[in-house]
Tab-separated table of C-alpha atoms and ligand atoms in Angstrom:
chain	number	residue	atom	x	y	z
A	1	MET	CA	130.716	109.534	95.900
A	2	SER	CA	128.824	110.512	92.761
A	3	ASN	CA	126.159	113.189	92.415
A	4	LEU	CA	123.628	110.413	93.176
A	5	SER	CA	124.632	110.336	96.808
A	6	GLY	CA	121.697	111.405	99.005
A	7	LYS	CA	119.364	111.813	96.019
A	8	HIS	CA	115.810	110.447	96.074
A	9	ILE	CA	115.123	108.529	92.881
A	10	LEU	CA	111.706	107.129	91.979
A	11	LEU	CA	112.106	104.146	89.681
A	12	GLY	CA	109.048	103.154	87.677
A	13	VAL	CA	109.071	99.620	86.239
A	14	THR	CA	106.579	98.715	83.510
A	15	GLY	CA	105.666	95.482	81.721
A	16	SER	CA	108.577	94.580	79.502
A	17	ILE	CA	111.012	91.683	79.557
A	18	ALA	CA	113.650	94.390	80.172
A	19	ALA	CA	112.148	94.707	83.695
A	20	TYR	CA	114.880	92.319	84.845
A	21	LYS	CA	117.427	95.013	83.977
A	22	ALA	CA	115.590	97.406	86.306
A	23	ALA	CA	116.658	95.310	89.311
A	24	ASP	CA	120.291	95.881	88.342
A	25	LEU	CA	119.597	99.587	87.856
A	26	ALA	CA	117.921	99.808	91.301
A	27	SER	CA	120.955	98.059	92.809
A	28	LYS	CA	123.439	100.360	91.042
A	29	LEU	CA	121.514	103.471	92.152
A	30	THR	CA	121.402	102.235	95.746
A	31	GLN	CA	125.133	101.426	95.727
A	32	ALA	CA	125.796	104.950	94.441
A	33	GLY	CA	124.117	106.312	97.580
A	34	ALA	CA	120.654	107.144	96.246
A	35	GLN	CA	117.438	106.454	98.124
A	36	VAL	CA	115.442	104.420	95.612
A	37	ASP	CA	111.662	103.997	95.742
A	38	VAL	CA	110.326	101.591	93.141
A	39	ILE	CA	106.821	101.681	91.674
A	40	LEU	CA	105.791	98.633	89.653
A	41	THR	CA	102.842	98.666	87.270
A	42	GLY	CA	100.593	95.595	87.201
A	43	ALA	CA	102.271	94.462	83.976
A	44	GLY	CA	105.696	95.125	85.513
A	45	GLU	CA	104.772	92.778	88.372
A	46	GLN	CA	104.240	90.010	85.829
A	47	PHE	CA	107.955	90.121	85.043
A	48	VAL	CA	109.584	90.934	88.411
A	49	THR	CA	108.292	90.966	91.983
A	50	PRO	CA	108.303	93.810	94.521
A	51	LEU	CA	110.490	91.561	96.679
A	52	THR	CA	113.259	91.681	94.058
A	53	PHE	CA	113.419	95.458	94.401
A	54	GLN	CA	112.986	95.464	98.177
A	55	SER	CA	115.973	93.124	98.376
A	56	VAL	CA	118.263	95.449	96.437
A	57	THR	CA	117.028	98.834	97.705
A	58	GLY	CA	116.252	97.895	101.322
A	59	ARG	CA	112.959	99.808	100.934
A	60	ARG	CA	109.433	98.633	100.211
A	61	ALA	CA	108.433	98.668	96.567
A	62	TYR	CA	105.046	100.158	95.644
A	63	THR	CA	102.406	98.503	93.482
A	64	ASP	CA	98.863	99.352	92.395
A	65	GLN	CA	97.619	97.780	95.633
A	66	ASP	CA	99.002	100.862	97.376
A	67	LEU	CA	96.457	102.927	95.450
A	68	TRP	CA	93.745	101.689	97.788
A	69	GLY	CA	95.522	101.760	101.162
A	70	ASN	CA	95.221	104.299	104.005
A	71	GLU	CA	97.793	106.642	102.529
A	72	ALA	CA	96.494	106.229	98.990
A	73	HIS	CA	95.214	109.752	98.523
A	74	ILE	CA	98.605	111.302	99.203
A	75	MET	CA	100.922	108.534	98.035
A	76	HIS	CA	101.220	109.495	94.375
A	77	VAL	CA	101.472	113.196	95.155
A	78	SER	CA	104.087	112.879	97.881
A	79	LEU	CA	106.236	110.384	95.967
A	80	GLY	CA	106.313	112.637	92.929
A	81	LYS	CA	107.009	115.791	94.932
A	82	THR	CA	109.820	114.560	97.162
A	83	ALA	CA	111.845	112.850	94.435
A	84	ASP	CA	114.842	114.413	92.704
A	85	MET	CA	114.009	112.438	89.570
A	86	LEU	CA	111.417	109.991	88.258
A	87	VAL	CA	113.063	107.352	86.086
A	88	ILE	CA	110.851	104.922	84.172
A	89	ALA	CA	112.999	102.001	83.008
A	90	PRO	CA	111.824	100.047	81.156
A	91	CYS	CA	109.116	102.271	79.732
A	92	THR	CA	106.708	100.436	77.419
A	93	ALA	CA	104.927	101.933	74.395
A	94	SER	CA	101.721	101.817	76.415
A	95	THR	CA	103.165	103.796	79.359
A	96	MET	CA	104.734	106.283	76.925
A	97	ALA	CA	101.295	106.793	75.363
A	98	LYS	CA	99.697	107.305	78.797
A	99	LEU	CA	102.376	109.843	79.787
A	100	ALA	CA	101.957	111.732	76.511
A	101	HIS	CA	98.186	111.935	76.928
A	102	GLY	CA	98.001	112.532	80.676
A	103	ILE	CA	96.283	109.221	81.363
A	104	ALA	CA	96.709	108.322	85.022
A	105	ASP	CA	95.209	104.890	85.538
A	106	ASN	CA	97.781	103.292	87.846
A	107	LEU	CA	100.079	104.381	90.679
A	108	LEU	CA	103.042	105.019	88.343
A	109	THR	CA	101.176	107.157	85.795
A	110	LEU	CA	99.331	109.012	88.592
A	111	THR	CA	102.707	109.753	90.192
A	112	ALA	CA	104.150	110.896	86.850
A	113	LEU	CA	101.246	113.299	86.367
A	114	ALA	CA	101.702	114.742	89.852
A	115	ALA	CA	105.524	114.822	89.694
A	116	THR	CA	107.318	118.158	89.774
A	117	CYS	CA	110.798	116.627	89.368
A	118	PRO	CA	112.547	115.863	86.045
A	119	ILE	CA	111.346	112.669	84.330
A	120	LEU	CA	113.618	110.302	82.395
A	121	ILE	CA	112.323	107.330	80.420
A	122	ALA	CA	114.228	104.366	78.966
A	123	PRO	CA	111.897	102.959	76.279
A	124	ALA	CA	111.728	99.196	75.691
A	125	MET	CA	109.505	97.609	73.058
A	126	ASP	CA	109.521	95.741	69.796
A	127	GLY	CA	111.062	97.573	66.836
A	128	GLY	CA	107.752	97.861	64.976
A	129	MET	CA	106.057	99.373	68.031
A	130	PHE	CA	108.845	101.919	68.453
A	131	ASP	CA	108.718	102.892	64.783
A	132	HIS	CA	104.914	103.173	64.801
A	133	PRO	CA	103.776	106.744	64.058
A	134	ALA	CA	101.725	106.779	67.290
A	135	THR	CA	104.806	105.998	69.406
A	136	GLN	CA	106.943	108.462	67.473
A	137	GLU	CA	104.321	111.187	68.005
A	138	ASN	CA	104.175	110.354	71.721
A	139	LEU	CA	107.957	110.512	71.889
A	140	LYS	CA	107.961	113.980	70.316
A	141	THR	CA	105.232	115.163	72.700
A	142	LEU	CA	107.167	113.936	75.722
A	143	GLN	CA	110.426	115.488	74.516
A	144	SER	CA	108.680	118.798	73.889
A	145	ARG	CA	107.662	118.698	77.562
A	146	SER	CA	111.328	118.187	78.592
A	147	VAL	CA	110.970	114.491	79.394
A	148	LEU	CA	114.451	113.025	78.945
A	149	VAL	CA	114.597	109.982	76.688
A	150	ALA	CA	117.495	107.530	77.058
A	151	GLY	CA	117.593	104.974	74.245
A	152	PRO	CA	116.268	102.655	72.978
A	153	ALA	CA	119.211	100.786	71.466
A	154	ALA	CA	119.397	98.644	68.361
A	155	GLY	CA	119.877	94.900	68.698
A	156	HIS	CA	118.179	91.575	69.340
A	157	LEU	CA	114.567	91.982	70.505
A	158	ALA	CA	112.351	89.643	72.550
A	159	SER	CA	110.287	88.965	69.408
A	160	GLY	CA	113.345	87.299	67.896
A	161	LEU	CA	113.700	90.142	65.409
A	162	SER	CA	116.433	92.776	65.347
A	163	GLY	CA	115.753	96.486	65.381
A	164	VAL	CA	115.632	99.612	67.514
A	165	GLY	CA	113.695	98.964	70.717
A	166	ARG	CA	116.011	97.384	73.313
A	167	MET	CA	116.237	99.156	76.638
A	168	ILE	CA	119.767	100.528	77.034
A	169	GLU	CA	121.944	98.844	79.672
A	170	PRO	CA	121.527	99.864	83.337
A	171	ALA	CA	125.023	101.402	83.501
A	172	GLU	CA	124.102	103.660	80.606
A	173	VAL	CA	120.759	104.640	82.183
A	174	LEU	CA	122.744	105.482	85.316
A	175	GLY	CA	125.022	107.711	83.219
A	176	HIS	CA	121.994	109.563	81.814
A	177	ILE	CA	120.626	110.071	85.341
A	178	ARG	CA	123.982	111.468	86.531
A	179	ALA	CA	124.233	113.816	83.555
A	180	ALA	CA	120.680	115.071	84.165
A	181	LEU	CA	121.198	115.544	87.914
A	182	GLY	CA	124.432	117.425	87.205
A	183	LYS	CA	122.611	120.203	85.365
A	184	LYS	CA	122.358	122.244	88.571
A	185	GLY	CA	125.953	121.522	89.645
A	186	LYS	CA	128.853	123.886	90.329
A	187	LEU	CA	130.114	123.656	86.743
A	188	ALA	CA	126.713	124.136	85.078
A	189	GLY	CA	127.155	126.181	81.911
A	190	LYS	CA	130.929	125.661	81.866
A	191	LYS	CA	132.880	123.809	79.218
A	192	VAL	CA	135.629	121.462	80.392
A	193	ILE	CA	138.079	119.574	78.174
A	194	VAL	CA	139.779	116.500	79.628
A	195	THR	CA	142.515	114.463	77.965
A	196	ALA	CA	143.016	110.819	78.922
A	197	GLY	CA	145.154	107.789	78.185
A	198	GLY	CA	148.649	107.209	76.888
A	199	THR	CA	149.607	108.490	73.454
A	200	GLN	CA	150.806	106.052	70.797
A	201	GLU	CA	153.739	107.010	68.594
A	202	ALA	CA	154.039	104.815	65.523
A	203	LEU	CA	157.294	103.075	64.598
A	204	ASP	CA	155.804	101.335	61.581
A	205	PRO	CA	152.257	100.253	60.553
A	206	VAL	CA	152.289	97.629	63.339
A	207	ARG	CA	154.285	98.913	66.298
A	208	VAL	CA	153.931	101.897	68.608
A	209	ILE	CA	155.789	103.478	71.527
A	210	THR	CA	153.311	104.059	74.332
A	211	ASN	CA	153.067	103.973	78.150
A	212	HIS	CA	151.049	102.340	80.937
A	213	SER	CA	148.229	104.907	81.176
A	214	SER	CA	144.835	103.159	81.293
A	215	GLY	CA	142.785	106.354	81.024
A	216	LYS	CA	141.118	105.673	84.408
A	217	GLN	CA	142.085	108.972	86.028
A	218	GLY	CA	141.110	111.004	82.950
A	219	TYR	CA	137.763	109.224	82.511
A	220	ALA	CA	137.040	109.746	86.232
A	221	LEU	CA	137.721	113.460	85.743
A	222	ALA	CA	135.378	113.617	82.757
A	223	GLN	CA	132.639	111.906	84.805
A	224	ALA	CA	133.207	114.187	87.808
A	225	ALA	CA	132.906	117.258	85.572
A	226	ILE	CA	129.663	115.894	84.044
A	227	ASP	CA	128.340	115.196	87.571
A	228	ALA	CA	129.064	118.849	88.347
A	229	GLY	CA	127.084	119.975	85.282
A	230	ALA	CA	129.879	120.775	82.825
A	231	ASP	CA	129.676	120.360	79.100
A	232	VAL	CA	132.572	117.900	78.710
A	233	THR	CA	134.785	117.031	75.767
A	234	LEU	CA	136.970	113.982	76.395
A	235	ILE	CA	139.985	113.733	74.106
A	236	THR	CA	141.092	110.150	74.501
A	237	THR	CA	143.600	107.665	73.172
A	238	PRO	CA	142.376	104.055	72.744
A	239	THR	CA	141.462	102.544	76.138
A	240	ALA	CA	139.390	99.605	77.408
A	241	LEU	CA	137.032	101.993	79.224
A	242	THR	CA	133.444	103.007	78.445
A	243	PRO	CA	133.257	106.796	78.046
A	244	PRO	CA	130.955	108.639	80.463
A	245	VAL	CA	127.451	109.317	79.156
A	246	GLY	CA	127.146	112.923	78.067
A	247	ALA	CA	130.789	113.492	77.112
A	248	LYS	CA	131.657	114.507	73.568
A	249	ILE	CA	134.359	112.033	72.550
A	250	VAL	CA	137.334	112.893	70.356
A	251	ASN	CA	139.507	109.866	69.533
A	252	VAL	CA	143.208	110.433	68.982
A	253	LYS	CA	146.361	108.354	69.084
A	254	SER	CA	149.533	110.434	68.878
A	255	VAL	CA	150.695	113.612	70.614
A	256	GLN	CA	150.319	115.393	67.274
A	257	GLU	CA	146.665	114.322	66.997
A	258	MET	CA	145.947	115.309	70.608
A	259	LEU	CA	147.538	118.699	69.986
A	260	GLY	CA	145.549	119.066	66.745
A	261	ALA	CA	142.285	118.315	68.574
A	262	LEU	CA	143.083	120.968	71.178
A	263	LEU	CA	144.161	123.652	68.705
A	264	ASN	CA	140.527	123.883	67.504
A	265	GLU	CA	139.135	124.200	71.019
A	266	SER	CA	138.556	126.755	73.713
A	267	ALA	CA	136.982	126.067	77.105
A	268	ASP	CA	136.560	127.266	80.654
A	269	ALA	CA	138.964	124.580	81.829
A	270	LEU	CA	141.507	122.220	80.321
A	271	VAL	CA	142.585	119.174	82.328
A	272	MET	CA	145.611	117.410	80.815
A	273	THR	CA	145.494	113.996	82.481
A	274	ALA	CA	146.849	112.189	79.438
A	275	ALA	CA	150.301	110.678	79.580
A	276	ALA	CA	151.562	112.300	76.414
A	277	ALA	CA	154.877	111.273	74.900
A	278	ASP	CA	157.915	113.493	75.323
A	279	PHE	CA	159.780	111.688	72.538
A	280	ARG	CA	158.658	110.047	69.317
A	281	PRO	CA	160.369	108.205	66.459
A	282	LYS	CA	161.894	110.697	64.040
A	283	ASN	CA	160.930	108.552	61.064
A	284	VAL	CA	157.959	106.210	60.770
A	285	ALA	CA	158.651	103.202	58.535
A	286	LYS	CA	156.071	102.934	55.741
A	287	GLU	CA	156.206	99.137	55.727
A	288	LYS	CA	156.419	96.694	58.639
A	289	MET	CA	160.026	96.432	59.816
A	290	LYS	CA	161.331	92.930	59.184
A	291	LYS	CA	163.285	90.799	61.638
A	292	ARG	CA	165.451	89.535	58.808
A	293	ASP	CA	166.757	93.085	58.279
A	294	GLY	CA	168.366	93.085	61.751
A	295	ILE	CA	167.669	95.146	64.867
A	296	PRO	CA	166.502	98.607	63.778
A	297	GLN	CA	168.216	101.731	65.108
A	298	ILE	CA	165.391	104.056	66.129
A	299	GLU	CA	166.158	107.738	66.292
A	300	LEU	CA	163.874	109.779	68.530
A	301	GLU	CA	162.925	113.439	68.374
A	302	ALA	CA	161.117	115.689	70.834
A	303	ALA	CA	157.335	115.506	70.600
A	304	PRO	CA	155.512	118.849	70.797
A	305	ASP	CA	154.660	119.903	74.349
A	306	ILE	CA	150.878	120.198	74.171
A	307	LEU	CA	150.393	122.303	77.297
A	308	LYS	CA	153.157	124.734	76.401
A	309	THR	CA	151.772	125.070	72.873
A	310	VAL	CA	148.120	125.717	73.792
A	311	ALA	CA	148.374	127.444	77.159
A	312	GLY	CA	151.994	127.995	78.176
A	313	PRO	CA	153.612	131.302	79.126
A	314	GLY	CA	153.896	133.506	76.057
A	315	VAL	CA	150.882	132.022	74.267
A	316	GLU	CA	148.983	135.122	73.200
A	317	GLN	CA	145.496	133.754	72.673
A	318	LYS	CA	144.138	132.644	76.069
A	319	ARG	CA	141.620	129.925	75.209
A	320	PHE	CA	141.341	128.209	78.608
A	321	ASN	CA	140.568	130.119	81.814
A	322	VAL	CA	141.850	127.385	84.108
A	323	VAL	CA	144.568	124.943	83.062
A	324	VAL	CA	145.276	121.817	85.094
A	325	GLY	CA	148.219	119.507	84.476
A	326	PHE	CA	149.426	116.274	86.003
A	327	ALA	CA	152.992	115.303	86.794
A	328	ALA	CA	153.801	111.599	86.889
A	329	GLU	CA	157.080	111.420	88.764
A	330	SER	CA	159.210	108.562	90.040
A	331	GLN	CA	161.586	110.869	91.967
A	332	ALA	CA	161.791	114.436	93.360
A	333	LEU	CA	157.994	114.610	93.076
A	334	LEU	CA	157.271	118.117	94.328
A	335	GLU	CA	160.357	119.788	92.822
A	336	ASN	CA	159.640	118.363	89.366
A	337	ALA	CA	155.904	119.072	89.592
A	338	SER	CA	156.543	122.630	90.733
A	339	GLU	CA	158.901	123.214	87.794
A	340	LYS	CA	156.200	121.918	85.382
A	341	LEU	CA	153.541	124.111	87.043
A	342	LYS	CA	155.635	127.195	86.192
A	343	SER	CA	157.118	126.229	82.818
A	344	LYS	CA	153.744	125.082	81.429
A	345	GLY	CA	151.844	128.101	82.800
A	346	LEU	CA	149.379	126.021	84.851
A	347	ASP	CA	146.886	127.088	87.518
A	348	LEU	CA	147.092	123.720	89.225
A	349	ILE	CA	149.203	120.582	88.907
A	350	ALA	CA	148.423	117.182	90.397
A	351	ALA	CA	151.759	115.692	91.430
A	352	ASN	CA	151.443	111.955	91.043
A	353	ASP	CA	153.916	109.699	92.851
A	354	ILE	CA	154.223	106.759	90.458
A	355	SER	CA	156.839	104.988	92.606
A	356	ALA	CA	153.986	103.807	94.886
A	357	THR	CA	152.254	100.588	93.772
A	358	ASP	CA	148.814	101.927	94.748
A	359	ALA	CA	149.109	105.141	92.718
A	360	GLY	CA	149.632	106.320	89.166
A	361	PHE	CA	149.281	104.129	86.101
A	362	ALA	CA	146.437	101.616	85.666
A	363	VAL	CA	145.509	101.093	89.361
A	364	GLU	CA	142.176	102.157	90.887
A	365	THR	CA	143.659	104.528	93.478
A	366	ASN	CA	145.914	107.562	93.418
A	367	ARG	CA	148.198	109.572	95.732
A	368	ILE	CA	148.260	113.176	94.701
A	369	THR	CA	149.594	116.465	95.976
A	370	LEU	CA	147.923	119.494	94.451
A	371	LEU	CA	150.217	122.457	93.786
A	372	PHE	CA	148.590	125.777	92.930
A	373	ALA	CA	150.003	128.732	90.975
A	374	ASP	CA	149.608	130.946	94.076
A	375	GLY	CA	152.142	128.772	95.926
A	376	THR	CA	149.646	126.869	98.099
A	377	LYS	CA	149.469	123.092	98.191
A	378	GLU	CA	147.119	120.359	99.338
A	379	ASN	CA	148.290	116.870	100.169
A	380	LEU	CA	145.571	114.357	99.354
A	381	PRO	CA	145.659	110.974	101.109
A	382	LEU	CA	145.377	107.693	99.185
A	383	MET	CA	141.966	107.722	97.531
A	384	SER	CA	140.092	106.267	94.583
A	385	LYS	CA	140.641	107.949	91.235
A	386	THR	CA	136.960	108.917	91.377
A	387	GLU	CA	137.495	110.757	94.669
A	388	ALA	CA	140.672	112.397	93.356
A	389	ALA	CA	138.712	113.538	90.292
A	390	GLU	CA	135.964	115.018	92.476
A	391	LYS	CA	138.541	116.952	94.562
A	392	ILE	CA	140.179	118.377	91.432
A	393	THR	CA	136.765	119.255	89.982
A	394	GLU	CA	135.860	121.167	93.169
A	395	HIS	CA	139.074	123.179	92.799
A	396	ILE	CA	138.346	123.880	89.118
A	397	ALA	CA	134.901	125.236	90.100
A	398	ARG	CA	136.523	127.398	92.808
A	399	LEU	CA	139.223	128.716	90.441
A	400	LEU	CA	136.547	129.602	87.864
A	401	GLU	CA	134.495	131.606	90.373
B	1	LIG	O1	145.495	106.703	83.028
B	1	LIG	P1	145.755	106.088	84.385
B	1	LIG	O2	146.183	104.655	84.284
B	1	LIG	O3	144.585	106.269	85.319
B	1	LIG	O4	146.985	106.842	85.049
B	1	LIG	C1	146.862	108.192	85.419
B	1	LIG	C2	148.154	108.984	85.097
B	1	LIG	C3	149.307	108.420	85.903
B	1	LIG	C4	148.472	108.885	83.600
B	1	LIG	C5	147.837	110.478	85.461
B	1	LIG	O5	147.481	110.552	86.818
B	1	LIG	C6	149.046	111.364	85.215
B	1	LIG	O6	149.917	111.531	86.059
B	1	LIG	N1	149.100	111.960	84.003
B	1	LIG	C7	150.217	112.768	83.501
B	1	LIG	C8	151.292	111.861	82.998
B	1	LIG	C9	152.420	112.632	82.350
B	1	LIG	O7	152.565	112.546	81.159
B	1	LIG	O8	153.059	113.437	83.121
B	1	LIG	P2	154.330	114.365	82.634
B	1	LIG	O9	154.962	114.755	83.879
B	1	LIG	O10	155.135	113.650	81.618
B	1	LIG	O11	153.656	115.599	81.923
B	1	LIG	C10	153.294	116.782	82.648
B	1	LIG	C11	152.065	117.405	82.032
B	1	LIG	O12	152.362	117.830	80.683
B	1	LIG	C12	150.895	116.473	81.922
B	1	LIG	O13	149.701	117.162	82.231
B	1	LIG	C13	150.921	116.044	80.470
B	1	LIG	O14	149.607	115.721	79.979
B	1	LIG	C14	151.492	117.251	79.764
B	1	LIG	N2	152.264	116.937	78.559
B	1	LIG	C15	153.209	115.957	78.549
B	1	LIG	C16	153.897	115.680	77.376
B	1	LIG	C17	153.606	116.429	76.228
B	1	LIG	N3	154.221	116.168	75.083
B	1	LIG	N4	152.691	117.408	76.261
B	1	LIG	C18	152.040	117.700	77.412
B	1	LIG	O15	151.205	118.607	77.445
């Protein structure tokens, strides 16, 4: 469940070839639990039909014909007043100009003028049209009125040219909507730092010692904190995942780099989801180790304990109000996690049973027991990493109260 669940989203679709992407966006919003009402402009209808949207949202899509029906006089007012957000994706240069100048000559622009909810636009047009001073002025006007602007992106355009003007992808628009809806969440105004992924400790310029962490649990935590309104910094090792929209990304590889990134930070909460190395090679070979030289003997040394260094007992400068750790254990789960909770000075530790095939590294689900510094515990059943992240985020908000 994301912060879209139960939300009423109005999706305006205007006349751009990117209108086909709006069907995917409407589908993604619906799957995330939102109630989606689509309004197509006449030009939008030239590219996609109301039926396309009705099929993915399960609700009728509105067109300019609805301007003249029985409910016409209240339609644009009620749609704009009951929605949690009006999203116009794609938004053409022409619709941007109408919004900037208060022109209300179709159901969508009438609704936008009557809307009391936040408005987000995802511009889509040719590069020259986007760069045109008129469009740039309109953009500034809309931003000065707190209209949120997502994109456009650079790339191949329908004209065959390349430039800035492509509508951003539906998943990214969705991320912008989540970040905007989160602004009133339980962590609004709070800063949360999340670490994710497995650290990489170099042996030589080619090889590293690492682990199976995919970053999924950490990225889910960053998204959950954004959904709850937090200002999120995600310190991440290389992963195959797309970072959540709205997170400030800090890329690191080794334990030393992750520690370095944290030493410059302070926050309301620190969530150490990363699988950081306990040991690292004592010496890193400058050149690639050669097979012809025989099997190398690799001496290991202790890597710095990040949590103990930045927040552990005895650390004088308290830079994080709530500190959350994880414990990936293959045996004696609760005993080991409880020892880490104390020795690392944590408020909460998520004990992760990695002996189960449906929990821990790289899978979509997790089995977690939460142990708190006050001695209480909560046993969470098998759940998606997204759900686990939302549970932990709720506890962070409670601990910060
Ligand atoms: O990324 P995924 O594929 O989704 O997998 C998720 C996960 C299994 C990596 C995650 O749920 C998890 O359990 N992360 C912690 C893994 C781990 O390193 O646990 P640990 O028991 O070794 O460390 C305990 C705590 O100390 C952790 O919060 C860890 O980030 C921290 N630590 C560890 C080593 C170190 N040098 N410094 C640290 O601060």
